XYZ file of C-alpha atoms in Angstrom:
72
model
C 52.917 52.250 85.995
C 49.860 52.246 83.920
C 50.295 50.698 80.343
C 49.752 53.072 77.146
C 46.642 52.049 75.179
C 47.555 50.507 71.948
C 47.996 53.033 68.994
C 44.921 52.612 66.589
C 45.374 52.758 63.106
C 43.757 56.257 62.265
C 46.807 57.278 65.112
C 49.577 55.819 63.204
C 48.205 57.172 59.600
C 47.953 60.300 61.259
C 51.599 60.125 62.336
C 52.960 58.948 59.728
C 51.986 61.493 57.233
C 52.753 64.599 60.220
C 56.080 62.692 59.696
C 56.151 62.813 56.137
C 54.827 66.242 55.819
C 57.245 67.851 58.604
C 59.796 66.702 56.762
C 58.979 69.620 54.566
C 59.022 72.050 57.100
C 57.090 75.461 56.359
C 56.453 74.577 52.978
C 55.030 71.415 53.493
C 52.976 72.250 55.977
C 51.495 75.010 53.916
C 50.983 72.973 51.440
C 48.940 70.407 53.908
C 46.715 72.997 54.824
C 45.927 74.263 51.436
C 45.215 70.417 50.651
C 42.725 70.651 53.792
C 41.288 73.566 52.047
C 42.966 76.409 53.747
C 44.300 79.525 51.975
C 48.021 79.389 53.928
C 49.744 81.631 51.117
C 53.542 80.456 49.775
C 56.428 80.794 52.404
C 58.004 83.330 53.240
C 62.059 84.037 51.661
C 64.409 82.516 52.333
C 61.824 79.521 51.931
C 60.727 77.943 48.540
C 57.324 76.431 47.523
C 57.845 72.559 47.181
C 58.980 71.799 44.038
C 56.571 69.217 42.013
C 57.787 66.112 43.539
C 57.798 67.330 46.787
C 54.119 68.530 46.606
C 53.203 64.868 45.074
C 55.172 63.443 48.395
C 52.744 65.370 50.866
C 49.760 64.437 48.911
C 50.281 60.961 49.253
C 50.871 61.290 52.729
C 48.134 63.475 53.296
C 45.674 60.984 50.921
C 46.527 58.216 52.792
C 46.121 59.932 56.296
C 41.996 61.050 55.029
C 41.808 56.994 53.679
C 42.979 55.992 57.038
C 40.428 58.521 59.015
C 37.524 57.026 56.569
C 35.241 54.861 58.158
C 34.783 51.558 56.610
């Protein structure tokens, strides 16, 4: 068996804020991609937008995911 090549650090940002936004679900991924400049629209009902704290939560995750992506 081959060994995996180690995880970089742009890999783990990038998982951890998939992690962090997922936890979300529909929402927070629609609020991702409006944060990556997309025009996703607000879920669908029975779904809510995030509420304020929520949306803060997948901005930090997403801001650190972009700072991690940034080359030095």
């Amino acid at each position: 068996r081959r060994k995996a090549p180690p995880r970089s650090a742009t890999r783990c940002g990038l998982t951890e804020a998939a992690t962090a936004i997922e936890a979300f679900g529909i929402p927070g991924t629609k609020a991702a991609a409006r944060l990556a400049g997309l025009k996703p629209g607000l879920p669908r009902r029975p779904l809510l937008p995030l509420k304020r704290s929520q949306q803060r939560a997948v901005e930090r995750a997403w801001l650190k995911a972009v700072a991690d992506r940034t080359p030095s």
